[in-house]
Amino acid sequence: MWDRRAVLTMGTTQRRSEGLEGVVAGRTSISWVGGESSDLVYRGYDVRDLVPGLPYESVAHLLLFGEPPAVDPSPVVSGALTGARTVPATLLAEGDALSTGLPPLEALRTILSLLGDGSWGYPPRLEDGYRLIAQSPVLFARHVRRSLGRPPVLPRPELGHVANYLWMLEGHEPDPGKVGALEAYFDLLADHGMNPSTFVLRIAISTHSDLASAATAALATLKGELHGGAPGRVVEMLDAVGEPGNAERWVRERLARGELLYGFGHRAYKTDDPRGLLLHEIARRVADPARLRLAEAVERVGLEALRERHPQARIFANVEFYTAVVLEAIGLPPGLFTPTFALARTAGWTAHAIEQASDNRLMRPEIEYVGAPKGRRWPRPIAPN
Ligand code: ACO
């Protein structure tokens, strides 16, 4: 083998951070994540002062323009989204050509890619963002219904963004309580600093790629279970536990096998995730009481067991834990949880894409080379072409 000391002399060992922990890779004025103080702030507004209650259109307005709209819901964003919800026939046909067997997450990832028809360029425009925010749920709900053998349901101009999503999925008048809970969820998930998917989106934009392509890359990143792919796993956990009395044994056996407890832990929050606290409150209003009791039992013993095993780590429940309880209570199947997260995040992704382009520098980190040192010889003669 090769000489390890020589390898070390070749490495760029300065400022290395596995997982990029603590690395500041840019500046933003869109949202601030207070990981030590349990804060999430949009453009200076504490989300606790906005949610529940604020229409998603107004949150999107705040994220996109930096200031609140004159009235709620934002007439500017509502009007733009209503107009953009009319999807061109060619795009509808392309969406309808997707296999009905394609799982929801993969379908949405493909739909985001379809949106990028070559006309989206660099720098990203607000109109691109409106298309991303408005057309993704139209095409996605259509795919979900087609997969169930149901006819498409067209959006209605008099409904808000979140009510329209439920209407297009379910095909009946959306229940106001469910719309309120889902609206709060959309508001809370609309942006979150430099999380992995937003980071990937900003890297793509930094290369002068377009918003549809960047959002496709972002969703591919959101999908993972360590990020936005966790809430469906939380439902599987709750189903497997079955009743509160089983939680202690189930959780400890799972951790003893070295498996993760989904919905716990966060890279940024070393205290309560404020979104999780608000979603827990919403769950108290909308969830089946028995399901909520089960979730609370799993949360309690999960935290106890994780803190025993990792006393230094400061582990709390993350946003995905009560996301699972709330989205389930709204009636969404687990397969729709992560796509719904992504649809809520489209406003934040748009704001970040525009912000990145407004003061761009190509993002290109280093990687420390730990392979064989220069100087190895190929074992056979290489004949020139
Ligand atoms: N289950 C089991 N062990 C855990 C969990 C968990 N949920 N969370 C942390 N740990 C362990 C880690 O494996 C690590 O163990 P080690 O020291 O033996 O390697 C120790 O606790 C310390 O972990 P941290 O350094 O605090 O965690 P990190 O910042 O690397 O990871 C993450 C954060 C990925 C979210 C992690 O907590 C996790 O895997 N959680 C479960 C998946 C999940 O819920 N993801 C959704 C996150 S929210 C979002 O992205 C929208």
Short mmCIF file of C-alpha atoms and ligand atoms in Angstrom, two decimals:
data_model
loop_
_atom_site.label_atom_id
_atom_site.label_comp_id
_atom_site.label_asym_id
_atom_site.label_seq_id
_atom_site.Cartn_x
_atom_site.Cartn_y
_atom_site.Cartn_z
CA MET A 1 0.00 0.00 0.00
CA TRP A 2 0.97 3.64 0.01
CA ASP A 3 2.62 5.72 2.67
CA ARG A 4 -0.03 7.33 4.85
CA ARG A 5 2.30 10.18 5.90
CA ALA A 6 2.64 11.20 2.26
CA VAL A 7 -1.14 11.23 1.94
CA LEU A 8 -1.45 13.62 4.83
CA THR A 9 0.96 16.07 3.23
CA MET A 10 -1.29 16.16 0.14
CA GLY A 11 -4.57 16.79 2.01
CA THR A 12 -6.20 20.19 2.39
CA THR A 13 -6.82 19.72 6.09
CA GLN A 14 -7.62 23.36 6.92
CA ARG A 15 -11.15 24.22 8.08
CA ARG A 16 -12.55 20.78 7.31
CA SER A 17 -16.00 20.17 8.79
CA GLU A 18 -17.62 16.78 8.25
CA GLY A 19 -21.29 17.44 7.56
CA LEU A 20 -20.45 21.14 7.12
CA GLU A 21 -21.45 21.63 10.74
CA GLY A 22 -20.98 25.24 11.79
CA VAL A 23 -19.89 26.34 8.31
CA VAL A 24 -21.47 29.62 7.20
CA ALA A 25 -21.92 29.27 3.43
CA GLY A 26 -23.66 32.55 2.64
CA ARG A 27 -25.90 35.34 3.89
CA THR A 28 -29.68 35.55 3.89
CA SER A 29 -32.36 37.96 5.02
CA ILE A 30 -35.19 35.47 4.44
CA SER A 31 -35.35 33.39 7.62
CA TRP A 32 -33.39 32.89 10.83
CA VAL A 33 -33.22 29.57 12.69
CA GLY A 34 -32.47 30.13 16.38
CA GLY A 35 -31.21 26.69 17.26
CA GLU A 36 -30.32 27.61 20.85
CA SER A 37 -33.39 29.76 21.55
CA SER A 38 -36.13 27.74 19.83
CA ASP A 39 -36.81 30.41 17.24
CA LEU A 40 -37.88 30.54 13.63
CA VAL A 41 -38.12 34.04 12.23
CA TYR A 42 -39.29 35.04 8.74
CA ARG A 43 -37.93 38.46 7.69
CA GLY A 44 -37.92 39.52 11.34
CA TYR A 45 -41.37 38.08 12.18
CA ASP A 46 -41.55 35.32 14.80
CA VAL A 47 -43.53 32.43 13.29
CA ARG A 48 -45.38 32.13 16.61
CA ASP A 49 -46.97 35.51 15.83
CA LEU A 50 -48.03 34.42 12.34
CA VAL A 51 -49.21 30.84 12.84
CA PRO A 52 -51.89 29.62 12.99
CA GLY A 53 -53.98 32.06 11.05
CA LEU A 54 -51.97 33.72 8.31
CA PRO A 55 -52.87 32.62 4.75
CA TYR A 56 -49.99 30.94 2.92
CA GLU A 57 -50.20 33.62 0.22
CA SER A 58 -49.24 36.24 2.83
CA VAL A 59 -46.34 34.14 4.15
CA ALA A 60 -45.16 33.68 0.56
CA HIS A 61 -45.49 37.45 0.02
CA LEU A 62 -43.37 38.12 3.12
CA LEU A 63 -40.69 35.64 2.04
CA LEU A 64 -40.59 36.87 -1.56
CA PHE A 65 -40.79 40.64 -0.99
CA GLY A 66 -39.43 41.06 2.54
CA GLU A 67 -42.47 43.02 3.77
CA PRO A 68 -46.01 41.98 4.71
CA PRO A 69 -48.78 42.55 2.15
CA ALA A 70 -51.21 45.47 2.63
CA VAL A 71 -54.05 43.01 3.35
CA ASP A 72 -54.40 39.27 3.90
CA PRO A 73 -54.33 37.15 1.89
CA SER A 74 -51.80 38.97 -0.24
CA PRO A 75 -53.68 40.17 -3.37
CA VAL A 76 -50.41 40.23 -5.34
CA VAL A 77 -49.49 36.61 -4.61
CA SER A 78 -53.11 35.34 -4.70
CA GLY A 79 -53.64 36.94 -8.12
CA ALA A 80 -50.34 35.62 -9.49
CA LEU A 81 -50.96 32.09 -8.22
CA THR A 82 -54.55 32.01 -9.50
CA GLY A 83 -53.32 33.03 -12.94
CA ALA A 84 -50.44 30.54 -12.88
CA ARG A 85 -52.70 27.62 -11.86
CA THR A 86 -53.88 27.33 -15.47
CA VAL A 87 -51.40 24.71 -16.62
CA PRO A 88 -50.65 24.55 -20.38
CA ALA A 89 -52.23 21.54 -22.11
CA THR A 90 -48.85 20.18 -23.22
CA LEU A 91 -47.65 20.11 -19.62
CA LEU A 92 -50.86 18.43 -18.46
CA ALA A 93 -50.35 15.80 -21.17
CA GLU A 94 -46.74 15.25 -20.08
CA GLY A 95 -47.92 14.82 -16.49
CA ASP A 96 -50.63 12.42 -17.62
CA ALA A 97 -48.00 10.32 -19.40
CA LEU A 98 -46.33 9.43 -16.08
CA SER A 99 -46.86 5.87 -14.94
CA THR A 100 -49.64 5.61 -12.36
CA GLY A 101 -47.31 3.24 -10.50
CA LEU A 102 -44.81 6.05 -9.90
CA PRO A 103 -44.76 6.74 -6.13
CA PRO A 104 -45.87 10.25 -5.09
CA LEU A 105 -42.42 11.57 -4.21
CA GLU A 106 -40.91 10.35 -7.47
CA ALA A 107 -43.91 11.75 -9.34
CA LEU A 108 -43.46 15.20 -7.81
CA ARG A 109 -39.71 15.12 -8.50
CA THR A 110 -40.48 14.35 -12.16
CA ILE A 111 -43.20 17.02 -12.27
CA LEU A 112 -40.74 19.68 -11.04
CA SER A 113 -38.41 18.58 -13.80
CA LEU A 114 -41.24 18.76 -16.38
CA LEU A 115 -41.95 22.34 -15.32
CA GLY A 116 -38.48 23.24 -16.57
CA ASP A 117 -39.35 23.20 -20.26
CA GLY A 118 -36.29 25.11 -21.43
CA SER A 119 -37.94 28.53 -21.05
CA TRP A 120 -36.78 28.98 -17.43
CA GLY A 121 -33.40 30.62 -17.41
CA TYR A 122 -30.97 32.45 -15.19
CA PRO A 123 -31.45 34.59 -13.20
CA PRO A 124 -34.64 33.10 -11.72
CA ARG A 125 -37.66 35.38 -12.08
CA LEU A 126 -40.62 35.89 -9.77
CA GLU A 127 -42.87 34.51 -12.54
CA ASP A 128 -40.86 31.26 -12.49
CA GLY A 129 -41.51 31.08 -8.76
CA TYR A 130 -45.24 31.62 -9.19
CA ARG A 131 -45.32 28.79 -11.72
CA LEU A 132 -43.38 26.53 -9.38
CA ILE A 133 -45.63 27.32 -6.39
CA ALA A 134 -48.93 27.21 -8.32
CA GLN A 135 -48.46 24.46 -10.90
CA SER A 136 -46.69 21.82 -8.80
CA PRO A 137 -49.79 21.07 -6.66
CA VAL A 138 -52.07 21.07 -9.73
CA LEU A 139 -49.95 18.48 -11.53
CA PHE A 140 -49.19 16.54 -8.36
CA ALA A 141 -52.84 16.24 -7.20
CA ARG A 142 -53.76 15.19 -10.72
CA HIS A 143 -51.16 12.41 -10.62
CA VAL A 144 -52.31 11.23 -7.19
CA ARG A 145 -55.93 11.04 -8.36
CA ARG A 146 -54.97 9.31 -11.62
CA SER A 147 -53.03 6.73 -9.59
CA LEU A 148 -56.25 6.03 -7.69
CA GLY A 149 -58.24 5.77 -10.93
CA ARG A 150 -60.03 9.06 -10.25
CA PRO A 151 -60.68 11.91 -12.71
CA PRO A 152 -58.74 15.17 -12.31
CA VAL A 153 -60.20 18.02 -10.28
CA LEU A 154 -59.42 21.50 -11.60
CA PRO A 155 -58.40 24.32 -9.24
CA ARG A 156 -61.01 26.93 -8.29
CA PRO A 157 -60.13 30.64 -8.45
CA GLU A 158 -62.11 31.54 -5.33
CA LEU A 159 -60.14 29.07 -3.14
CA GLY A 160 -56.84 29.90 -1.47
CA HIS A 161 -53.66 28.00 -2.25
CA VAL A 162 -53.92 25.45 0.55
CA ALA A 163 -57.70 24.92 0.20
CA ASN A 164 -57.14 24.38 -3.52
CA TYR A 165 -54.56 21.68 -2.81
CA LEU A 166 -56.97 19.73 -0.61
CA TRP A 167 -59.82 20.31 -3.08
CA MET A 168 -57.73 19.04 -6.01
CA LEU A 169 -56.66 15.97 -4.01
CA GLU A 170 -60.02 15.06 -2.52
CA GLY A 171 -62.54 16.38 -5.03
CA HIS A 172 -64.99 17.53 -2.39
CA GLU A 173 -65.48 20.77 -0.48
CA PRO A 174 -62.49 20.95 1.89
CA ASP A 175 -63.26 20.90 5.60
CA PRO A 176 -62.40 24.36 7.07
CA GLY A 177 -60.75 22.81 10.15
CA LYS A 178 -58.48 20.70 7.95
CA VAL A 179 -57.68 23.65 5.70
CA GLY A 180 -56.73 25.69 8.78
CA ALA A 181 -54.44 22.95 10.08
CA LEU A 182 -52.82 22.42 6.68
CA GLU A 183 -52.44 26.17 6.18
CA ALA A 184 -50.55 26.36 9.49
CA TYR A 185 -48.37 23.47 8.33
CA PHE A 186 -47.64 25.20 4.98
CA ASP A 187 -46.80 28.45 6.81
CA LEU A 188 -44.44 26.72 9.24
CA LEU A 189 -42.64 24.72 6.56
CA ALA A 190 -42.36 27.59 4.05
CA ASP A 191 -38.72 28.30 4.84
CA HIS A 192 -35.94 27.23 7.18
CA GLY A 193 -32.55 28.84 6.66
CA MET A 194 -29.76 26.80 5.05
CA ASN A 195 -31.29 23.34 5.42
CA PRO A 196 -29.88 20.63 3.11
CA SER A 197 -32.44 21.02 0.30
CA THR A 198 -32.22 24.81 0.25
CA PHE A 199 -28.43 24.53 0.27
CA VAL A 200 -28.57 22.26 -2.77
CA LEU A 201 -31.00 24.65 -4.49
CA ARG A 202 -28.64 27.56 -3.84
CA ILE A 203 -25.65 25.58 -5.17
CA ALA A 204 -27.58 24.83 -8.38
CA ILE A 205 -28.58 28.49 -8.77
CA SER A 206 -24.98 29.55 -8.07
CA THR A 207 -23.93 27.70 -11.24
CA HIS A 208 -26.53 29.74 -13.22
CA SER A 209 -28.99 26.85 -13.43
CA ASP A 210 -32.74 27.60 -13.52
CA LEU A 211 -35.31 27.44 -10.74
CA ALA A 212 -37.13 24.31 -11.97
CA SER A 213 -33.85 22.40 -12.18
CA ALA A 214 -32.71 23.70 -8.81
CA ALA A 215 -36.05 22.76 -7.20
CA THR A 216 -35.76 19.25 -8.68
CA ALA A 217 -32.34 18.88 -7.08
CA ALA A 218 -33.72 20.30 -3.84
CA LEU A 219 -36.55 17.77 -3.75
CA ALA A 220 -34.11 14.95 -4.46
CA THR A 221 -32.33 16.12 -1.30
CA LEU A 222 -35.46 16.68 0.78
CA LYS A 223 -36.50 13.09 0.07
CA GLY A 224 -33.91 11.52 2.38
CA GLU A 225 -35.04 10.20 5.75
CA LEU A 226 -32.50 12.30 7.63
CA HIS A 227 -34.23 15.38 6.19
CA GLY A 228 -37.81 15.66 4.84
CA GLY A 229 -38.36 11.93 4.35
CA ALA A 230 -38.88 11.27 8.05
CA PRO A 231 -42.62 11.86 8.70
CA GLY A 232 -43.87 8.80 6.83
CA ARG A 233 -41.44 6.76 8.96
CA VAL A 234 -42.97 8.30 12.10
CA VAL A 235 -46.37 6.86 11.10
CA GLU A 236 -44.74 3.44 10.61
CA MET A 237 -43.23 3.73 14.09
CA LEU A 238 -46.55 4.70 15.71
CA ASP A 239 -48.31 1.84 13.92
CA ALA A 240 -45.62 -0.60 15.07
CA VAL A 241 -45.83 0.57 18.70
CA GLY A 242 -49.62 0.21 18.61
CA GLU A 243 -50.47 1.44 22.10
CA PRO A 244 -48.79 3.66 24.72
CA GLY A 245 -47.98 0.74 27.03
CA ASN A 246 -45.70 -0.79 24.36
CA ALA A 247 -43.72 2.39 23.73
CA GLU A 248 -40.97 1.95 26.32
CA ARG A 249 -40.01 -1.57 25.28
CA TRP A 250 -40.37 -0.87 21.54
CA VAL A 251 -38.24 2.28 21.60
CA ARG A 252 -35.46 0.73 23.69
CA GLU A 253 -35.30 -2.40 21.53
CA ARG A 254 -35.13 -0.30 18.40
CA LEU A 255 -32.29 1.84 19.73
CA ALA A 256 -30.47 -1.28 20.97
CA ARG A 257 -30.54 -2.56 17.38
CA GLY A 258 -28.80 0.68 16.35
CA GLU A 259 -31.82 2.00 14.42
CA LEU A 260 -32.95 5.62 14.26
CA LEU A 261 -36.01 7.02 15.96
CA TYR A 262 -37.58 9.17 13.27
CA GLY A 263 -38.84 12.61 14.28
CA PHE A 264 -36.10 13.10 16.90
CA GLY A 265 -32.89 15.12 16.73
CA HIS A 266 -31.92 18.09 14.60
CA ARG A 267 -28.67 19.55 13.36
CA ALA A 268 -29.72 23.13 14.09
CA TYR A 269 -32.09 22.87 17.08
CA LYS A 270 -30.42 22.00 20.36
CA THR A 271 -33.68 22.83 22.13
CA ASP A 272 -37.37 22.50 21.13
CA ASP A 273 -38.11 22.88 17.43
CA PRO A 274 -40.65 25.76 17.51
CA ARG A 275 -42.49 24.28 14.52
CA GLY A 276 -42.87 21.00 16.40
CA LEU A 277 -44.36 22.79 19.42
CA LEU A 278 -46.90 24.61 17.22
CA LEU A 279 -47.76 21.42 15.33
CA HIS A 280 -48.22 19.62 18.64
CA GLU A 281 -50.80 22.28 19.59
CA ILE A 282 -52.54 21.84 16.25
CA ALA A 283 -52.48 18.07 16.71
CA ARG A 284 -54.33 18.54 20.02
CA ARG A 285 -57.13 20.20 18.04
CA VAL A 286 -57.36 17.91 15.01
CA ALA A 287 -55.92 14.48 15.85
CA ASP A 288 -57.74 11.43 17.08
CA PRO A 289 -57.20 11.54 20.89
CA ALA A 290 -55.98 7.93 21.05
CA ARG A 291 -53.44 8.54 18.28
CA LEU A 292 -52.26 11.71 20.01
CA ARG A 293 -51.84 9.85 23.34
CA LEU A 294 -49.79 7.21 21.54
CA ALA A 295 -47.60 9.84 19.87
CA GLU A 296 -47.08 11.65 23.17
CA ALA A 297 -46.05 8.39 24.87
CA VAL A 298 -43.55 7.61 22.08
CA GLU A 299 -42.21 11.17 22.26
CA ARG A 300 -41.75 10.93 26.06
CA VAL A 301 -39.95 7.59 26.13
CA GLY A 302 -38.07 8.35 22.90
CA LEU A 303 -36.58 11.49 24.43
CA GLU A 304 -35.75 9.69 27.67
CA ALA A 305 -34.00 6.84 25.89
CA LEU A 306 -32.12 9.05 23.41
CA ARG A 307 -30.92 11.39 26.15
CA GLU A 308 -29.68 8.43 28.20
CA ARG A 309 -27.74 7.10 25.21
CA HIS A 310 -26.43 10.47 24.00
CA PRO A 311 -26.26 12.75 27.05
CA GLN A 312 -24.12 15.34 25.24
CA ALA A 313 -26.30 15.57 22.13
CA ARG A 314 -29.26 17.68 23.41
CA ILE A 315 -31.89 15.75 21.46
CA PHE A 316 -35.47 17.05 21.10
CA ALA A 317 -38.40 16.04 18.91
CA ASN A 318 -38.11 17.66 15.48
CA VAL A 319 -40.76 19.13 13.18
CA GLU A 320 -41.45 15.76 11.53
CA PHE A 321 -42.79 14.09 14.66
CA TYR A 322 -46.02 16.09 14.99
CA THR A 323 -46.09 16.72 11.23
CA ALA A 324 -46.93 13.04 10.95
CA VAL A 325 -49.77 13.32 13.48
CA VAL A 326 -51.22 16.48 11.91
CA LEU A 327 -51.02 15.38 8.26
CA GLU A 328 -52.50 12.01 9.18
CA ALA A 329 -55.38 13.78 10.98
CA ILE A 330 -55.98 15.90 7.88
CA GLY A 331 -56.43 12.65 5.97
CA LEU A 332 -53.25 12.56 3.88
CA PRO A 333 -51.67 9.13 3.40
CA PRO A 334 -47.99 8.88 4.52
CA GLY A 335 -46.77 8.76 0.91
CA LEU A 336 -47.99 12.35 0.47
CA PHE A 337 -46.22 13.76 3.53
CA THR A 338 -42.83 14.58 1.99
CA PRO A 339 -44.31 15.85 -1.30
CA THR A 340 -46.61 18.10 0.76
CA PHE A 341 -43.57 19.37 2.69
CA ALA A 342 -41.94 20.20 -0.66
CA LEU A 343 -45.03 22.03 -1.92
CA ALA A 344 -45.00 24.16 1.25
CA ARG A 345 -41.28 24.86 0.75
CA THR A 346 -41.66 26.15 -2.84
CA ALA A 347 -42.15 29.72 -1.56
CA GLY A 348 -38.91 29.55 0.43
CA TRP A 349 -37.03 27.89 -2.42
CA THR A 350 -38.13 30.68 -4.77
CA ALA A 351 -37.05 33.39 -2.32
CA HIS A 352 -33.65 31.70 -1.84
CA ALA A 353 -33.10 31.26 -5.58
CA ILE A 354 -33.78 34.95 -6.22
CA GLU A 355 -31.64 36.00 -3.26
CA GLN A 356 -28.74 33.75 -4.34
CA ALA A 357 -28.83 35.16 -7.88
CA SER A 358 -28.95 38.74 -6.60
CA ASP A 359 -25.45 38.45 -5.10
CA ASN A 360 -24.07 35.30 -6.65
CA ARG A 361 -20.77 33.60 -6.24
CA LEU A 362 -20.28 30.04 -7.50
CA MET A 363 -20.43 27.65 -4.54
CA ARG A 364 -17.53 25.29 -4.81
CA PRO A 365 -16.03 23.87 -1.62
CA GLU A 366 -12.92 21.75 -1.34
CA ILE A 367 -12.67 18.10 -0.37
CA GLU A 368 -9.70 16.68 1.47
CA TYR A 369 -7.96 14.08 -0.70
CA VAL A 370 -7.03 11.01 1.33
CA GLY A 371 -6.29 8.63 -1.55
CA ALA A 372 -3.01 7.29 -2.90
CA PRO A 373 -0.31 9.91 -3.37
CA LYS A 374 0.67 10.99 -6.88
CA GLY A 375 3.23 8.74 -8.51
CA ARG A 376 1.56 5.34 -8.96
CA ARG A 377 2.29 3.62 -12.29
CA TRP A 378 -0.33 1.78 -14.36
CA PRO A 379 0.55 -1.98 -14.23
CA ARG A 380 0.64 -2.43 -18.05
CA PRO A 381 1.95 -0.34 -20.93
CA ILE A 382 -0.82 1.91 -22.33
CA ALA A 383 -0.89 1.99 -26.12
CA PRO A 384 -1.64 5.47 -27.57
CA ASN A 385 -5.02 5.66 -29.47
N1 ACO B 1 -32.35 8.24 16.61
C1 ACO B 1 -31.27 7.55 17.06
N2 ACO B 1 -30.08 8.15 17.29
C2 ACO B 1 -30.01 9.48 17.10
C3 ACO B 1 -31.09 10.23 16.65
C4 ACO B 1 -32.31 9.57 16.41
N3 ACO B 1 -33.38 10.23 15.98
N4 ACO B 1 -30.73 11.52 16.55
C5 ACO B 1 -29.43 11.59 16.90
N5 ACO B 1 -29.00 10.34 17.23
C6 ACO B 1 -27.65 9.97 17.64
C7 ACO B 1 -26.71 10.11 16.48
O1 ACO B 1 -26.69 8.92 15.69
C8 ACO B 1 -25.39 10.37 17.18
O2 ACO B 1 -24.90 9.14 17.65
P1 ACO B 1 -23.29 8.83 17.64
O3 ACO B 1 -22.69 9.92 18.47
O4 ACO B 1 -23.21 7.46 18.24
O5 ACO B 1 -22.86 8.90 16.21
C9 ACO B 1 -25.82 11.19 18.39
O6 ACO B 1 -27.20 10.91 18.60
C10 ACO B 1 -25.64 12.68 18.20
O7 ACO B 1 -26.34 13.07 17.05
P2 ACO B 1 -26.23 14.58 16.50
O8 ACO B 1 -24.81 14.88 16.16
O9 ACO B 1 -26.90 15.50 17.46
O10 ACO B 1 -27.13 14.47 15.20
P3 ACO B 1 -26.87 15.07 13.73
O11 ACO B 1 -26.84 16.54 13.77
O12 ACO B 1 -25.71 14.40 13.09
O13 ACO B 1 -28.15 14.52 12.98
C11 ACO B 1 -30.38 14.13 12.41
C12 ACO B 1 -29.39 15.16 12.99
C13 ACO B 1 -29.85 13.61 11.08
C14 ACO B 1 -31.69 14.84 12.15
C15 ACO B 1 -30.55 12.99 13.41
O14 ACO B 1 -31.02 13.49 14.63
C16 ACO B 1 -31.47 11.90 12.90
O15 ACO B 1 -31.01 11.01 12.19
N6 ACO B 1 -32.79 11.95 13.23
C17 ACO B 1 -33.74 10.96 12.75
C18 ACO B 1 -34.22 11.32 11.35
C19 ACO B 1 -35.14 12.52 11.37
O16 ACO B 1 -36.01 12.65 12.21
N7 ACO B 1 -34.96 13.39 10.37
C20 ACO B 1 -35.76 14.63 10.22
C21 ACO B 1 -34.94 15.84 10.61
S1 ACO B 1 -35.94 17.33 10.52
C22 ACO B 1 -35.78 17.89 8.92
O17 ACO B 1 -34.81 17.73 8.26
C23 ACO B 1 -36.94 18.58 8.31
#
